[in-house]
Amino acid sequence: MGIIRLLLALSVLVDHSGSIFGLSFVGGEIAVQSFYIISGFYMSLILNEKYTGVNGSYKLFLSNRLLRLFPTYWLVLFLIMLSSLFFCFYSNFERFGSFKFFVEYFNEINFFSFCYLIFTNLFLVGQDLVMFLGLNTETGALYFTENFRQTNPELYQFLLVPQAWTVALEIMFYSIAPFILKQNYKIIIFLMIGSLALRILLLSKGLNYDPWTYRFFPTELVFFLTGNLSYRLYKIIES
């Protein structure tokens, strides 16, 4: 599993930076959705084999998941902020690094929009929603958009660690995992069909592009649940 995860991570890296020795692997979208499947498998495993009995509390499961995520994320966030401050002082405040868009649009963002962007940068929650929002520079308010590429500015540019949006989806999955992953397999299949049906509906409406193809949690749920079915199959084979 470790080798598979390494190859998937390289696929994401290559998708952002270009091929490595001519290799492009499986592509960013497939790699991200493969990680969702792996996450569904591992969450199913630990919920059924670790978080049971006295350890089966929702609070314990969720807090442990967040404790695995936030220290690493906050370290990266701190280093990015530190480097941005260095650019500010070194360039005599002509360059602002990752703070660029906050500085450039500071007077065009209202209080609530600013608070949302600060909150999602600090706590990850809601970073996936950034891909479905735009900033109205006249009112300072955020608004829903079908295509964030057609907004100016593109709101994801306010994310100091933009790659972390996938972790926001993971957190959403963690928040519901204890309630669904132990359910009867018929319920899991029903949810998968619902997720797939919604994906087909969106595709029929012409929403066949980023962010709808792999950032919209309801349609990505099918991949997490595929991991759950994989775990169930694994237990059958193991027995």
PDB file of N, CA and C in Angstrom, residues 169-224:
ATOM      1  N   LEU A 169     -12.045  17.876   2.222  1.00  0.00           N
ATOM      2  CA  LEU A 169     -12.972  16.804   1.874  1.00  0.00           C
ATOM      3  C   LEU A 169     -12.791  15.606   2.796  1.00  0.00           C
ATOM      4  N   GLU A 170     -11.548  15.316   3.141  1.00  0.00           N
ATOM      5  CA  GLU A 170     -11.281  14.215   4.066  1.00  0.00           C
ATOM      6  C   GLU A 170     -11.966  14.481   5.411  1.00  0.00           C
ATOM      7  N   ILE A 171     -11.886  15.711   5.901  1.00  0.00           N
ATOM      8  CA  ILE A 171     -12.507  16.061   7.178  1.00  0.00           C
ATOM      9  C   ILE A 171     -14.020  15.880   7.104  1.00  0.00           C
ATOM     10  N   MET A 172     -14.610  16.264   5.971  1.00  0.00           N
ATOM     11  CA  MET A 172     -16.047  16.053   5.792  1.00  0.00           C
ATOM     12  C   MET A 172     -16.380  14.564   5.863  1.00  0.00           C
ATOM     13  N   PHE A 173     -15.533  13.748   5.250  1.00  0.00           N
ATOM     14  CA  PHE A 173     -15.760  12.306   5.296  1.00  0.00           C
ATOM     15  C   PHE A 173     -15.593  11.776   6.719  1.00  0.00           C
ATOM     16  N   TYR A 174     -14.560  12.224   7.416  1.00  0.00           N
ATOM     17  CA  TYR A 174     -14.349  11.784   8.793  1.00  0.00           C
ATOM     18  C   TYR A 174     -15.566  12.109   9.673  1.00  0.00           C
ATOM     19  N   SER A 175     -16.183  13.249   9.415  1.00  0.00           N
ATOM     20  CA  SER A 175     -17.299  13.698  10.255  1.00  0.00           C
ATOM     21  C   SER A 175     -18.523  12.797  10.134  1.00  0.00           C
ATOM     22  N   ILE A 176     -18.662  12.106   8.994  1.00  0.00           N
ATOM     23  CA  ILE A 176     -19.826  11.232   8.820  1.00  0.00           C
ATOM     24  C   ILE A 176     -19.459   9.752   8.827  1.00  0.00           C
ATOM     25  N   ALA A 177     -18.174   9.436   8.724  1.00  0.00           N
ATOM     26  CA  ALA A 177     -17.734   8.039   8.615  1.00  0.00           C
ATOM     27  C   ALA A 177     -18.264   7.135   9.731  1.00  0.00           C
ATOM     28  N   PRO A 178     -18.199   7.551  11.005  1.00  0.00           N
ATOM     29  CA  PRO A 178     -18.674   6.644  12.065  1.00  0.00           C
ATOM     30  C   PRO A 178     -20.155   6.303  11.950  1.00  0.00           C
ATOM     31  N   PHE A 179     -20.920   7.135  11.256  1.00  0.00           N
ATOM     32  CA  PHE A 179     -22.360   6.910  11.152  1.00  0.00           C
ATOM     33  C   PHE A 179     -22.751   6.028   9.969  1.00  0.00           C
ATOM     34  N   ILE A 180     -21.851   5.894   8.986  1.00  0.00           N
ATOM     35  CA  ILE A 180     -22.252   5.153   7.786  1.00  0.00           C
ATOM     36  C   ILE A 180     -21.407   3.913   7.503  1.00  0.00           C
ATOM     37  N   LEU A 181     -20.139   3.909   7.906  1.00  0.00           N
ATOM     38  CA  LEU A 181     -19.251   2.823   7.483  1.00  0.00           C
ATOM     39  C   LEU A 181     -19.543   1.490   8.165  1.00  0.00           C
ATOM     40  N   LYS A 182     -20.291   1.520   9.263  1.00  0.00           N
ATOM     41  CA  LYS A 182     -20.652   0.277   9.940  1.00  0.00           C
ATOM     42  C   LYS A 182     -22.063  -0.188   9.580  1.00  0.00           C
ATOM     43  N   GLN A 183     -22.691   0.543   8.669  1.00  0.00           N
ATOM     44  CA  GLN A 183     -24.050   0.195   8.270  1.00  0.00           C
ATOM     45  C   GLN A 183     -24.059  -1.064   7.392  1.00  0.00           C
ATOM     46  N   ASN A 184     -25.249  -1.626   7.212  1.00  0.00           N
ATOM     47  CA  ASN A 184     -25.428  -2.764   6.324  1.00  0.00           C
ATOM     48  C   ASN A 184     -24.946  -2.402   4.923  1.00  0.00           C
ATOM     49  N   TYR A 185     -24.350  -3.377   4.243  1.00  0.00           N
ATOM     50  CA  TYR A 185     -23.782  -3.113   2.924  1.00  0.00           C
ATOM     51  C   TYR A 185     -24.821  -2.599   1.936  1.00  0.00           C
ATOM     52  N   LYS A 186     -26.101  -2.932   2.159  1.00  0.00           N
ATOM     53  CA  LYS A 186     -27.158  -2.451   1.269  1.00  0.00           C
ATOM     54  C   LYS A 186     -27.283  -0.928   1.356  1.00  0.00           C
ATOM     55  N   ILE A 187     -27.112  -0.395   2.542  1.00  0.00           N
ATOM     56  CA  ILE A 187     -27.163   1.062   2.713  1.00  0.00           C
ATOM     57  C   ILE A 187     -25.971   1.712   2.024  1.00  0.00           C
ATOM     58  N   ILE A 188     -24.796   1.071   2.128  1.00  0.00           N
ATOM     59  CA  ILE A 188     -23.603   1.595   1.460  1.00  0.00           C
ATOM     60  C   ILE A 188     -23.817   1.628  -0.052  1.00  0.00           C
ATOM     61  N   ILE A 189     -24.341   0.566  -0.596  1.00  0.00           N
ATOM     62  CA  ILE A 189     -24.593   0.511  -2.039  1.00  0.00           C
ATOM     63  C   ILE A 189     -25.624   1.555  -2.442  1.00  0.00           C
ATOM     64  N   PHE A 190     -26.658   1.729  -1.621  1.00  0.00           N
ATOM     65  CA  PHE A 190     -27.679   2.751  -1.896  1.00  0.00           C
ATOM     66  C   PHE A 190     -27.057   4.139  -1.958  1.00  0.00           C
ATOM     67  N   LEU A 191     -26.170   4.442  -1.007  1.00  0.00           N
ATOM     68  CA  LEU A 191     -25.498   5.744  -0.992  1.00  0.00           C
ATOM     69  C   LEU A 191     -24.579   5.909  -2.204  1.00  0.00           C
ATOM     70  N   MET A 192     -23.910   4.828  -2.588  1.00  0.00           N
ATOM     71  CA  MET A 192     -23.042   4.872  -3.763  1.00  0.00           C
ATOM     72  C   MET A 192     -23.847   5.156  -5.033  1.00  0.00           C
ATOM     73  N   ILE A 193     -24.991   4.505  -5.148  1.00  0.00           N
ATOM     74  CA  ILE A 193     -25.847   4.735  -6.317  1.00  0.00           C
ATOM     75  C   ILE A 193     -26.327   6.181  -6.342  1.00  0.00           C
ATOM     76  N   GLY A 194     -26.682   6.716  -5.166  1.00  0.00           N
ATOM     77  CA  GLY A 194     -27.117   8.100  -5.090  1.00  0.00           C
ATOM     78  C   GLY A 194     -26.023   9.064  -5.493  1.00  0.00           C
ATOM     79  N   SER A 195     -24.789   8.795  -5.035  1.00  0.00           N
ATOM     80  CA  SER A 195     -23.647   9.634  -5.381  1.00  0.00           C
ATOM     81  C   SER A 195     -23.366   9.581  -6.876  1.00  0.00           C
ATOM     82  N   LEU A 196     -23.419   8.380  -7.440  1.00  0.00           N
ATOM     83  CA  LEU A 196     -23.189   8.212  -8.890  1.00  0.00           C
ATOM     84  C   LEU A 196     -24.298   8.877  -9.703  1.00  0.00           C
ATOM     85  N   ALA A 197     -25.543   8.742  -9.241  1.00  0.00           N
ATOM     86  CA  ALA A 197     -26.672   9.345  -9.948  1.00  0.00           C
ATOM     87  C   ALA A 197     -26.532  10.859  -9.973  1.00  0.00           C
ATOM     88  N   LEU A 198     -26.092  11.436  -8.867  1.00  0.00           N
ATOM     89  CA  LEU A 198     -25.885  12.880  -8.823  1.00  0.00           C
ATOM     90  C   LEU A 198     -24.772  13.295  -9.775  1.00  0.00           C
ATOM     91  N   ARG A 199     -23.708  12.503  -9.841  1.00  0.00           N
ATOM     92  CA  ARG A 199     -22.613  12.797 -10.773  1.00  0.00           C
ATOM     93  C   ARG A 199     -23.111  12.775 -12.225  1.00  0.00           C
ATOM     94  N   ILE A 200     -23.903  11.780 -12.546  1.00  0.00           N
ATOM     95  CA  ILE A 200     -24.449  11.672 -13.906  1.00  0.00           C
ATOM     96  C   ILE A 200     -25.358  12.857 -14.208  1.00  0.00           C
ATOM     97  N   LEU A 201     -26.153  13.254 -13.221  1.00  0.00           N
ATOM     98  CA  LEU A 201     -27.048  14.407 -13.401  1.00  0.00           C
ATOM     99  C   LEU A 201     -26.262  15.675 -13.676  1.00  0.00           C
ATOM    100  N   LEU A 202     -25.204  15.893 -12.911  1.00  0.00           N
ATOM    101  CA  LEU A 202     -24.378  17.089 -13.101  1.00  0.00           C
ATOM    102  C   LEU A 202     -23.700  17.068 -14.471  1.00  0.00           C
ATOM    103  N   LEU A 203     -23.236  15.893 -14.881  1.00  0.00           N
ATOM    104  CA  LEU A 203     -22.613  15.766 -16.195  1.00  0.00           C
ATOM    105  C   LEU A 203     -23.621  16.070 -17.304  1.00  0.00           C
ATOM    106  N   SER A 204     -24.856  15.628 -17.113  1.00  0.00           N
ATOM    107  CA  SER A 204     -25.887  15.879 -18.119  1.00  0.00           C
ATOM    108  C   SER A 204     -26.229  17.359 -18.210  1.00  0.00           C
ATOM    109  N   LYS A 205     -25.967  18.102 -17.135  1.00  0.00           N
ATOM    110  CA  LYS A 205     -26.209  19.540 -17.117  1.00  0.00           C
ATOM    111  C   LYS A 205     -25.001  20.325 -17.626  1.00  0.00           C
ATOM    112  N   GLY A 206     -23.981  19.603 -18.096  1.00  0.00           N
ATOM    113  CA  GLY A 206     -22.800  20.258 -18.648  1.00  0.00           C
ATOM    114  C   GLY A 206     -21.715  20.576 -17.642  1.00  0.00           C
ATOM    115  N   LEU A 207     -21.874  20.118 -16.402  1.00  0.00           N
ATOM    116  CA  LEU A 207     -20.868  20.386 -15.365  1.00  0.00           C
ATOM    117  C   LEU A 207     -19.828  19.264 -15.378  1.00  0.00           C
ATOM    118  N   ASN A 208     -19.081  19.215 -16.452  1.00  0.00           N
ATOM    119  CA  ASN A 208     -18.098  18.149 -16.672  1.00  0.00           C
ATOM    120  C   ASN A 208     -16.674  18.683 -16.584  1.00  0.00           C
ATOM    121  N   TYR A 209     -16.457  19.647 -15.721  1.00  0.00           N
ATOM    122  CA  TYR A 209     -15.150  20.291 -15.604  1.00  0.00           C
ATOM    123  C   TYR A 209     -14.843  20.547 -14.125  1.00  0.00           C
ATOM    124  N   ASP A 210     -13.610  20.876 -13.863  1.00  0.00           N
ATOM    125  CA  ASP A 210     -13.165  21.247 -12.523  1.00  0.00           C
ATOM    126  C   ASP A 210     -13.933  22.509 -12.093  1.00  0.00           C
ATOM    127  N   PRO A 211     -14.543  22.550 -10.916  1.00  0.00           N
ATOM    128  CA  PRO A 211     -14.339  21.679  -9.748  1.00  0.00           C
ATOM    129  C   PRO A 211     -15.333  20.532  -9.608  1.00  0.00           C
ATOM    130  N   TRP A 212     -16.301  20.427 -10.522  1.00  0.00           N
ATOM    131  CA  TRP A 212     -17.368  19.448 -10.358  1.00  0.00           C
ATOM    132  C   TRP A 212     -16.882  18.016 -10.528  1.00  0.00           C
ATOM    133  N   THR A 213     -15.786  17.817 -11.241  1.00  0.00           N
ATOM    134  CA  THR A 213     -15.342  16.462 -11.547  1.00  0.00           C
ATOM    135  C   THR A 213     -14.657  15.753 -10.390  1.00  0.00           C
ATOM    136  N   TYR A 214     -14.086  16.510  -9.438  1.00  0.00           N
ATOM    137  CA  TYR A 214     -13.433  15.804  -8.322  1.00  0.00           C
ATOM    138  C   TYR A 214     -13.299  16.615  -7.034  1.00  0.00           C
ATOM    139  N   ARG A 215     -14.039  17.709  -6.925  1.00  0.00           N
ATOM    140  CA  ARG A 215     -13.969  18.496  -5.690  1.00  0.00           C
ATOM    141  C   ARG A 215     -15.311  18.596  -4.968  1.00  0.00           C
ATOM    142  N   PHE A 216     -16.377  18.101  -5.580  1.00  0.00           N
ATOM    143  CA  PHE A 216     -17.724  18.209  -5.017  1.00  0.00           C
ATOM    144  C   PHE A 216     -17.990  16.988  -4.148  1.00  0.00           C
ATOM    145  N   PHE A 217     -18.040  17.165  -2.835  1.00  0.00           N
ATOM    146  CA  PHE A 217     -18.063  16.041  -1.903  1.00  0.00           C
ATOM    147  C   PHE A 217     -19.188  15.042  -2.152  1.00  0.00           C
ATOM    148  N   PRO A 218     -20.437  15.476  -2.392  1.00  0.00           N
ATOM    149  CA  PRO A 218     -21.503  14.477  -2.597  1.00  0.00           C
ATOM    150  C   PRO A 218     -21.213  13.501  -3.737  1.00  0.00           C
ATOM    151  N   THR A 219     -20.549  13.960  -4.808  1.00  0.00           N
ATOM    152  CA  THR A 219     -20.251  13.048  -5.917  1.00  0.00           C
ATOM    153  C   THR A 219     -18.939  12.291  -5.704  1.00  0.00           C
ATOM    154  N   GLU A 220     -18.123  12.758  -4.775  1.00  0.00           N
ATOM    155  CA  GLU A 220     -16.886  12.038  -4.447  1.00  0.00           C
ATOM    156  C   GLU A 220     -17.109  10.986  -3.375  1.00  0.00           C
ATOM    157  N   LEU A 221     -18.260  11.044  -2.721  1.00  0.00           N
ATOM    158  CA  LEU A 221     -18.555  10.084  -1.655  1.00  0.00           C
ATOM    159  C   LEU A 221     -18.492   8.647  -2.158  1.00  0.00           C
ATOM    160  N   VAL A 222     -18.838   8.421  -3.422  1.00  0.00           N
ATOM    161  CA  VAL A 222     -18.820   7.069  -3.974  1.00  0.00           C
ATOM    162  C   VAL A 222     -17.431   6.448  -3.877  1.00  0.00           C
ATOM    163  N   PHE A 223     -16.380   7.253  -3.985  1.00  0.00           N
ATOM    164  CA  PHE A 223     -15.020   6.712  -3.923  1.00  0.00           C
ATOM    165  C   PHE A 223     -14.655   6.319  -2.487  1.00  0.00           C
ATOM    166  N   PHE A 224     -15.036   7.136  -1.520  1.00  0.00           N
ATOM    167  CA  PHE A 224     -14.811   6.773  -0.121  1.00  0.00           C
ATOM    168  C   PHE A 224     -15.547   5.471   0.204  1.00  0.00           C
TER     169      PHE A 224
END
